[in-house]
Short mmCIF file of C-alpha atoms in Angstrom, two decimals:
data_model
loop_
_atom_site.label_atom_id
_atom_site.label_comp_id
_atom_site.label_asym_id
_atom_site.label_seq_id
_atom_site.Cartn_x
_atom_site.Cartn_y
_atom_site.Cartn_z
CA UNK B 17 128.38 90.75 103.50
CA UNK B 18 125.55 93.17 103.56
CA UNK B 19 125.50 96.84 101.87
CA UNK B 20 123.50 99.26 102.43
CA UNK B 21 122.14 101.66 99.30
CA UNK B 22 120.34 104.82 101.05
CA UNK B 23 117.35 106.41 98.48
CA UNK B 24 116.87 109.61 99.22
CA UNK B 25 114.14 111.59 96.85
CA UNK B 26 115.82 112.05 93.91
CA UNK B 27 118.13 109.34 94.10
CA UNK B 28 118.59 107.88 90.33
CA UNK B 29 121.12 105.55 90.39
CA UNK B 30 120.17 103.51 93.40
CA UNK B 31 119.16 100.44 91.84
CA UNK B 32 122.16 100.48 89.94
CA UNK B 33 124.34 100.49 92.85
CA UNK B 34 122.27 97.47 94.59
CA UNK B 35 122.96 95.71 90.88
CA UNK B 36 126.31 96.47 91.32
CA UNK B 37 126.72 95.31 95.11
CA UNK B 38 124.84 91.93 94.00
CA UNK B 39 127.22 90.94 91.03
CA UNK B 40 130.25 91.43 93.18
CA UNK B 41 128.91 89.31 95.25
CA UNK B 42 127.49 90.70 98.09
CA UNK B 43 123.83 91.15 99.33
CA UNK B 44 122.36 94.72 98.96
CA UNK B 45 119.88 96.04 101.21
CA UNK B 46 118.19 98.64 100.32
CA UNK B 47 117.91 101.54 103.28
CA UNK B 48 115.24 105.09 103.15
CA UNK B 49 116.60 107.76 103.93
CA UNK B 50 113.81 108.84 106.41
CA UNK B 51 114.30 106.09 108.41
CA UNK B 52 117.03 106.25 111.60
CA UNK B 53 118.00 101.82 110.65
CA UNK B 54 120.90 100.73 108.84
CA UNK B 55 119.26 97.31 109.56
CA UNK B 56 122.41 95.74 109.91
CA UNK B 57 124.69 96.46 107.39
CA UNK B 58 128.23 95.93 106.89
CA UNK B 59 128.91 98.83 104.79
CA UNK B 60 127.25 102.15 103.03
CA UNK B 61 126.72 103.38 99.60
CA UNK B 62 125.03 106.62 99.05
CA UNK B 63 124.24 106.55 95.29
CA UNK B 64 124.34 109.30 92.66
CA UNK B 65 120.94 111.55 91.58
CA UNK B 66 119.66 115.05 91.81
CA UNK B 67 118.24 114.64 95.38
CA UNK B 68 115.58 117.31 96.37
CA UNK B 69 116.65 118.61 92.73
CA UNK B 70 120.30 119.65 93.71
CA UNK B 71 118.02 122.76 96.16
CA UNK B 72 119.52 124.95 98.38
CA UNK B 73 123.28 123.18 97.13
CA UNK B 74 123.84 119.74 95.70
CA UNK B 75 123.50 116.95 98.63
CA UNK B 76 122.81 119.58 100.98
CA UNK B 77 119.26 119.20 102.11
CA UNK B 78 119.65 114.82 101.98
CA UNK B 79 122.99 115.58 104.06
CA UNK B 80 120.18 116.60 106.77
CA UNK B 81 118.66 113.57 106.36
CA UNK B 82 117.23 111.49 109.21
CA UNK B 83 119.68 108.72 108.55
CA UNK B 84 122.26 110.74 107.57
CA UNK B 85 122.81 110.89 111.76
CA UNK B 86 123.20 107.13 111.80
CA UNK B 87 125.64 107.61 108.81
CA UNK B 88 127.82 110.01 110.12
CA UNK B 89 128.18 107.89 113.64
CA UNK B 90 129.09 104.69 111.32
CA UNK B 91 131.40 106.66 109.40
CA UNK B 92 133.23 107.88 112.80
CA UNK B 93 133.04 104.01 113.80
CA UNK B 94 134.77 102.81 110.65
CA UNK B 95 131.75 101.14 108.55
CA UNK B 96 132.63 101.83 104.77
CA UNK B 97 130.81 104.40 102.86
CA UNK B 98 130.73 105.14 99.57
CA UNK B 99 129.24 108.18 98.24
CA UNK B 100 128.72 108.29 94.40
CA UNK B 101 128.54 111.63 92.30
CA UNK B 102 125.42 113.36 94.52
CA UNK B 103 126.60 110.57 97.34
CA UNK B 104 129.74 112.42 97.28
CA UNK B 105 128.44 116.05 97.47
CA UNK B 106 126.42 114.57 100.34
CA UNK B 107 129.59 113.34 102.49
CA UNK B 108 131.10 116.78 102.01
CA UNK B 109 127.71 118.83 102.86
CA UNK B 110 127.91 115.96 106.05
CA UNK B 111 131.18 117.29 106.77
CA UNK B 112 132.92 113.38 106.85
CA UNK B 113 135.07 114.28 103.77
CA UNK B 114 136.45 118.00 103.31
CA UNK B 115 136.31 120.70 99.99
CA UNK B 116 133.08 121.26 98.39
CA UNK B 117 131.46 120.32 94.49
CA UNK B 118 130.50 123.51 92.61
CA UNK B 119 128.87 123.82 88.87
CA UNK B 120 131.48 122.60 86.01
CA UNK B 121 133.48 125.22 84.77
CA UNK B 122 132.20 125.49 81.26
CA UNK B 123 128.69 125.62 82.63
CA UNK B 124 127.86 122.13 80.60
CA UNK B 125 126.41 119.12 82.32
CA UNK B 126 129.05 115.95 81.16
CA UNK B 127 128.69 112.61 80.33
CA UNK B 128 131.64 110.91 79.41
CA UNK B 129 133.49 107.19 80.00
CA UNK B 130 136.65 109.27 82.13
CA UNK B 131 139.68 107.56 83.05
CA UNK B 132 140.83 108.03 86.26
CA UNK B 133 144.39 107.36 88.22
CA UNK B 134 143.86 105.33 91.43
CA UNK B 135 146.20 107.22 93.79
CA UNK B 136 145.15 105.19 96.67
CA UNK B 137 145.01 101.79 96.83
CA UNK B 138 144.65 101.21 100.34
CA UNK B 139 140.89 102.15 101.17
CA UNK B 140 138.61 100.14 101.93
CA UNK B 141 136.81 100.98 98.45
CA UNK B 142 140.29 100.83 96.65
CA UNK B 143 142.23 97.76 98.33
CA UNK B 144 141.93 95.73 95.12
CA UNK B 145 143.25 98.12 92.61
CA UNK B 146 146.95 98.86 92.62
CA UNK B 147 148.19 102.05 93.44
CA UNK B 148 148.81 103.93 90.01
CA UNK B 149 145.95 101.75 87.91
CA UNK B 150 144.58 103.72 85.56
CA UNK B 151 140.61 103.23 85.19
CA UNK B 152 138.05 103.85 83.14
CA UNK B 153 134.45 104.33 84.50
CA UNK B 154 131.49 106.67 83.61
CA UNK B 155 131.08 110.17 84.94
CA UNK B 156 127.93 112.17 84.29
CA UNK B 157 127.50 115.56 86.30
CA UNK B 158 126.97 119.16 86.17
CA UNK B 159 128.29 120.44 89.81
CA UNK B 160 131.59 118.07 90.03
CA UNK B 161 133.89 121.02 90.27
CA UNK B 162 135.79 119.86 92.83
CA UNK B 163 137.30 122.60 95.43
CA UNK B 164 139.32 123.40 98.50
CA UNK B 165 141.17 125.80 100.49
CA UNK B 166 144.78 125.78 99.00
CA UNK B 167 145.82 124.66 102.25
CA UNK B 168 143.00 121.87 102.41
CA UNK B 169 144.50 120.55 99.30
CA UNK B 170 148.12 120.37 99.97
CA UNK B 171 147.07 118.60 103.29
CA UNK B 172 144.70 116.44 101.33
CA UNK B 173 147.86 115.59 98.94
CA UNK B 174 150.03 115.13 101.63
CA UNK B 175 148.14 112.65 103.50
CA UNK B 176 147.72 110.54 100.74
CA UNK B 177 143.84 111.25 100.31
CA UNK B 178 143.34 112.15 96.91
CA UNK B 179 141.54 108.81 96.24
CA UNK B 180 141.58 109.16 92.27
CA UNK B 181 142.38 111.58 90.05
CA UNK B 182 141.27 112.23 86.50
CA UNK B 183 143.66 111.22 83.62
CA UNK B 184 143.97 112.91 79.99
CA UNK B 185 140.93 115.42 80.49
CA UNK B 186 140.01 117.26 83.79
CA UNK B 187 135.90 117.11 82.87
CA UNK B 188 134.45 119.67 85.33
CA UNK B 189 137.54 122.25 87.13
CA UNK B 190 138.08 120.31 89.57
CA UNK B 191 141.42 121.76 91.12
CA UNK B 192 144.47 119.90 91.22
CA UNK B 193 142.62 117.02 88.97
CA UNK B 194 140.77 115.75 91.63
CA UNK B 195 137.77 112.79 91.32
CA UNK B 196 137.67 111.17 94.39
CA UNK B 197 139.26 111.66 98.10
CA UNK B 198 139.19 109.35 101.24
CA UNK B 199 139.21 110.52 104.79
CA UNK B 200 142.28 109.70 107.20
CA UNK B 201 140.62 106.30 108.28
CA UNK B 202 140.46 105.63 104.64
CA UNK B 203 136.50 103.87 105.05
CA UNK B 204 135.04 107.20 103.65
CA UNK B 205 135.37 107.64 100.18
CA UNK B 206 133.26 109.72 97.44
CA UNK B 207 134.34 110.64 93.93
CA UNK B 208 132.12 112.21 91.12
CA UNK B 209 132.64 109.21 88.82
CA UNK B 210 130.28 106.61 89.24
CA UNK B 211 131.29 102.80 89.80
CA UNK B 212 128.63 101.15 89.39
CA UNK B 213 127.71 101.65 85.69
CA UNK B 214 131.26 99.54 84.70
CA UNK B 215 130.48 96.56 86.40
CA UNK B 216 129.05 94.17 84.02
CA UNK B 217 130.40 92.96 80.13
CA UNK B 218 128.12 94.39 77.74
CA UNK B 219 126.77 97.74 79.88
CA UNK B 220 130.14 99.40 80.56
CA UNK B 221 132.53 102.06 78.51
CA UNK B 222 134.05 100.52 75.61
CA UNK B 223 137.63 99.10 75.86
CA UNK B 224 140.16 98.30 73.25
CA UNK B 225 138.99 94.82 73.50
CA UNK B 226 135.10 94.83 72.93
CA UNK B 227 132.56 97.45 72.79
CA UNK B 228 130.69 98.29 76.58
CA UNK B 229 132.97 95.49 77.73
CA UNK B 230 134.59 97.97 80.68
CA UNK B 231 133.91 96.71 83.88
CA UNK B 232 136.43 98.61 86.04
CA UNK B 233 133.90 99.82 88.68
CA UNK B 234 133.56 96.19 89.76
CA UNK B 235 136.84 96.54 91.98
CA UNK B 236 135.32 98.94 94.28
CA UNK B 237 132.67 96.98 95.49
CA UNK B 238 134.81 93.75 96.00
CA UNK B 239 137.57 95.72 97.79
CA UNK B 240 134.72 95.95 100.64
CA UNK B 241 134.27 92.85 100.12
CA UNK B 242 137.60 91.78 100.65
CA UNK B 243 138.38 94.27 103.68
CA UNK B 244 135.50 92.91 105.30
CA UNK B 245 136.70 89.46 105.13
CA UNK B 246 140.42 90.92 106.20
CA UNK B 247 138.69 92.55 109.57
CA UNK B 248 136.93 89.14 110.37
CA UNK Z 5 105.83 138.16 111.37
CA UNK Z 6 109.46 139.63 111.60
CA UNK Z 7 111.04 138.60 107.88
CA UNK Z 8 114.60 138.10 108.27
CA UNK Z 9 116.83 138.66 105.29
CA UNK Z 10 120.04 136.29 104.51
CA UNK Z 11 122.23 137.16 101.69
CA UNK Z 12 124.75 134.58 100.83
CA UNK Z 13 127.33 135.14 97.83
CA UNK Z 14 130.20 132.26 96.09
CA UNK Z 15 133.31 132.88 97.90
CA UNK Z 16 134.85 136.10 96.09
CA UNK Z 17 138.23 134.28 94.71
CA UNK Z 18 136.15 131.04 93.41
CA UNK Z 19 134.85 130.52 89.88
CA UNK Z 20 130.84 131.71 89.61
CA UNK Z 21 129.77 129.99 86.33
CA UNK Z 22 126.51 130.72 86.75
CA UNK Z 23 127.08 134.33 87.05
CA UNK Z 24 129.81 134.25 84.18
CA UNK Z 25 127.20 133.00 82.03
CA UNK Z 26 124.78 135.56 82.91
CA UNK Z 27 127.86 138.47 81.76
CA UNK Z 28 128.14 136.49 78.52
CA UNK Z 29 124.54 136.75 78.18
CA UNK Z 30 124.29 140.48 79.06
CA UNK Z 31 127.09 141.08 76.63
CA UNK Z 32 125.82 139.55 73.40
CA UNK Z 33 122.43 141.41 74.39
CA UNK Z 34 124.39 144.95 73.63
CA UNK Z 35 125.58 145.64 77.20
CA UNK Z 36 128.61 145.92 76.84
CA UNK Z 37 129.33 147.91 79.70
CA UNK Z 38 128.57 145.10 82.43
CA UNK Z 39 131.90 143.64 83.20
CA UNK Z 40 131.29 141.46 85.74
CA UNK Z 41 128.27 139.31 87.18
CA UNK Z 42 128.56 137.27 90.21
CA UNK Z 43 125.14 135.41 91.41
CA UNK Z 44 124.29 134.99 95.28
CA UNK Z 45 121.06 133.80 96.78
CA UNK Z 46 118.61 135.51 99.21
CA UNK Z 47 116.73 133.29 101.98
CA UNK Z 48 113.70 135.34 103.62
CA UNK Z 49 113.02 133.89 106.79
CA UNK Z 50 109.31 134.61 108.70
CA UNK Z 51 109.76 134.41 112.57
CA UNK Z 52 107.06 133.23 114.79
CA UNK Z 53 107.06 135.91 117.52
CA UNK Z 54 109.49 138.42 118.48
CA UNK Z 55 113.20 138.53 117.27
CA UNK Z 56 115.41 138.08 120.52
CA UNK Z 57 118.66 138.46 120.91
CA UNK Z 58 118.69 134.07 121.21
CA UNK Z 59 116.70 134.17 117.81
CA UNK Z 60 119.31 136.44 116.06
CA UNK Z 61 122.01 133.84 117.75
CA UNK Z 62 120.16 130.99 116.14
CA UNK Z 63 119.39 132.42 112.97
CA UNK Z 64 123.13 133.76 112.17
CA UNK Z 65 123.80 130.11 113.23
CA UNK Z 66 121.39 128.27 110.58
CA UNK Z 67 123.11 131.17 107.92
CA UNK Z 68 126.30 130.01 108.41
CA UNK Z 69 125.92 126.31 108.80
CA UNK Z 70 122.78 125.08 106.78
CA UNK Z 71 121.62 128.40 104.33
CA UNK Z 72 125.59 128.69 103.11
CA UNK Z 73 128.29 125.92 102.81
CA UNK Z 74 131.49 127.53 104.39
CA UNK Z 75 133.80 125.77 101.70
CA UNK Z 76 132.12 127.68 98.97
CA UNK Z 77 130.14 130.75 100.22
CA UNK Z 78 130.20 133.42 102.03
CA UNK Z 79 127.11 134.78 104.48
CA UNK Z 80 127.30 138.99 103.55
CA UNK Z 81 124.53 139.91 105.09
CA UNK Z 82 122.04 139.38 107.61
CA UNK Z 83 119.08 141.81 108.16
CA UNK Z 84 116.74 141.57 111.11
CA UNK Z 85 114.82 144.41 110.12
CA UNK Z 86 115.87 146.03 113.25
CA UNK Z 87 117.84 149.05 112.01
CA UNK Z 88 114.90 150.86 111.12
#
């Protein structure tokens, strides 16, 4: 399988995503985000950053990127994407997940290892965690306040696409606990926490067991694995 | 060139942090009297010939789709700099 990592200017954690994609066992390809190719891929990861330095609103100038038309149609097709922390404020500026991400509500940029609730384990980025599995990955950000109409959110709730919420400590306002929501195809996901920094023994959040051993981001990436495979 | 003003503030019933800090700011700085800041944004844009009734069209349309993010924030004003 082949997965596509878009860099957009300002994109930070980019290579860390491709890292990611290649110990799950997958081949990353790394996409531009001025170009209007997805060369191929299977599936889409829009990785975390400050892209054109979070101007005009976070994501919202890279959501008018060139190949952000090519993402959109993919996303409307069913390819997978993932959008990571300023991936995710992208896919909401793009309009192909609802709310919107405003500045945390204590004004403080936040870097913590944040455990989060799957609450569905039927996307394509979820399919190998169980529904209920309680996670811990990184989250660093200072505009993951997430928000929606009060009718967005009990729609949101009642469709089962709150993706993840955030356990023990809400880090940033988000409203109704929310980290991460899917789309009604469930191939669109984004959440502020990021993935792909728990994916290897030794650079992840500490567990009980060892220090930095963490690697619970790792089941994202080979649940897109796997629901590739299934759709085969 | 015909400057067109955009004004666009945080929805009214959402949390501003930015302006909240700005209050807190004001406040230890002896003003006590400020009891409220909210903080919008103000988008001058310079028009390449005259302002037509289709520019207006497109330029309300740009306000409310790319210069604000409907989720968030509101467009309050728009001045073509025709009223005078």
């Amino acid at each position: 399988m082949r997965i596509g990592v878009i860099t957009f200017p300002g994109s930070l954690d980019d290579r860390d995503a491709q890292r990611a994609v290649r110990i799950a066992g997958a081949e990353p390809v790394a996409l531009w985000h001025g170009s209007h190719d997805l060369e191929g891929v299977d599936a889409l990861i829009l990785p975390g950053g400050f892209s054109y330095g979070d101007y005009l609103r976070c994501g919202a100038i890279a959501s008018l990127s060139p190949i952000m038309t090519e993402v959109v149609d993919a996303a409307n097709a069913g390819m997978p994407v993932l959008g990571i922390c300023n991936g995710f404020q992208m896919l909401v500026e793009a309009h192909l997940l609802e709310g919107g991400l405003i500045r945390n509500d204590h004004g403080s940029f936040i870097c913590r290892d944040q455990v989060l609730r799957v609450e569905n384990a039927s996307t394509a980025w979820t399919g190998d965690f169980a529904a209920g599995q309680e996670i811990t990955i990184p989250l660093k950000n200072g505009e993951g306040g997430f928000i929606a109409s009060e009718e967005t959110l009990d729609r949101l709730e009642g469709e089962g696409r709150v993706a993840f919420r955030y356990v023990d400590v809400n880090p940033n306002g988000s409203l109704r606990d929310i980290a991460g929501i899917t789309n009604d195809r469930g191939n669109v996901v984004g959440l502020m926490p990021h993935p792909e920094h728990a994916v290897e023994a030794g650079f992840g959040p500490d567990t009980a067991a060892a220090m930095r051993s963490g690697v619970d981001g790792l089941g994202f990436f080979t649940s897109v694995i796997r629901s590739a495979l299934v759709e085969a | 060139m015909p400057t067109i003003v955009v004004d666009v503030m945080p929805k009214p019933e959402l949390l501003d942090p930015q302006g909240k800090a700005v209050a807190g700011a004001l406040s230890r700085t002896g003003h006590g009297e400020i009891a409220g800041v909210r903080q919008g944004k103000r988008f001058e844009l310079t028009v390449e010939g005259p302002v037509t009734d289709e520019v207006k069209a497109e330029i309300t349309k740009i306000a409310e789709e790319i210069l604000s993010n409907s989720v968030i924030e509101d467009v309050v004003n728009i001045d073509f700099g025709d009223e005078s």
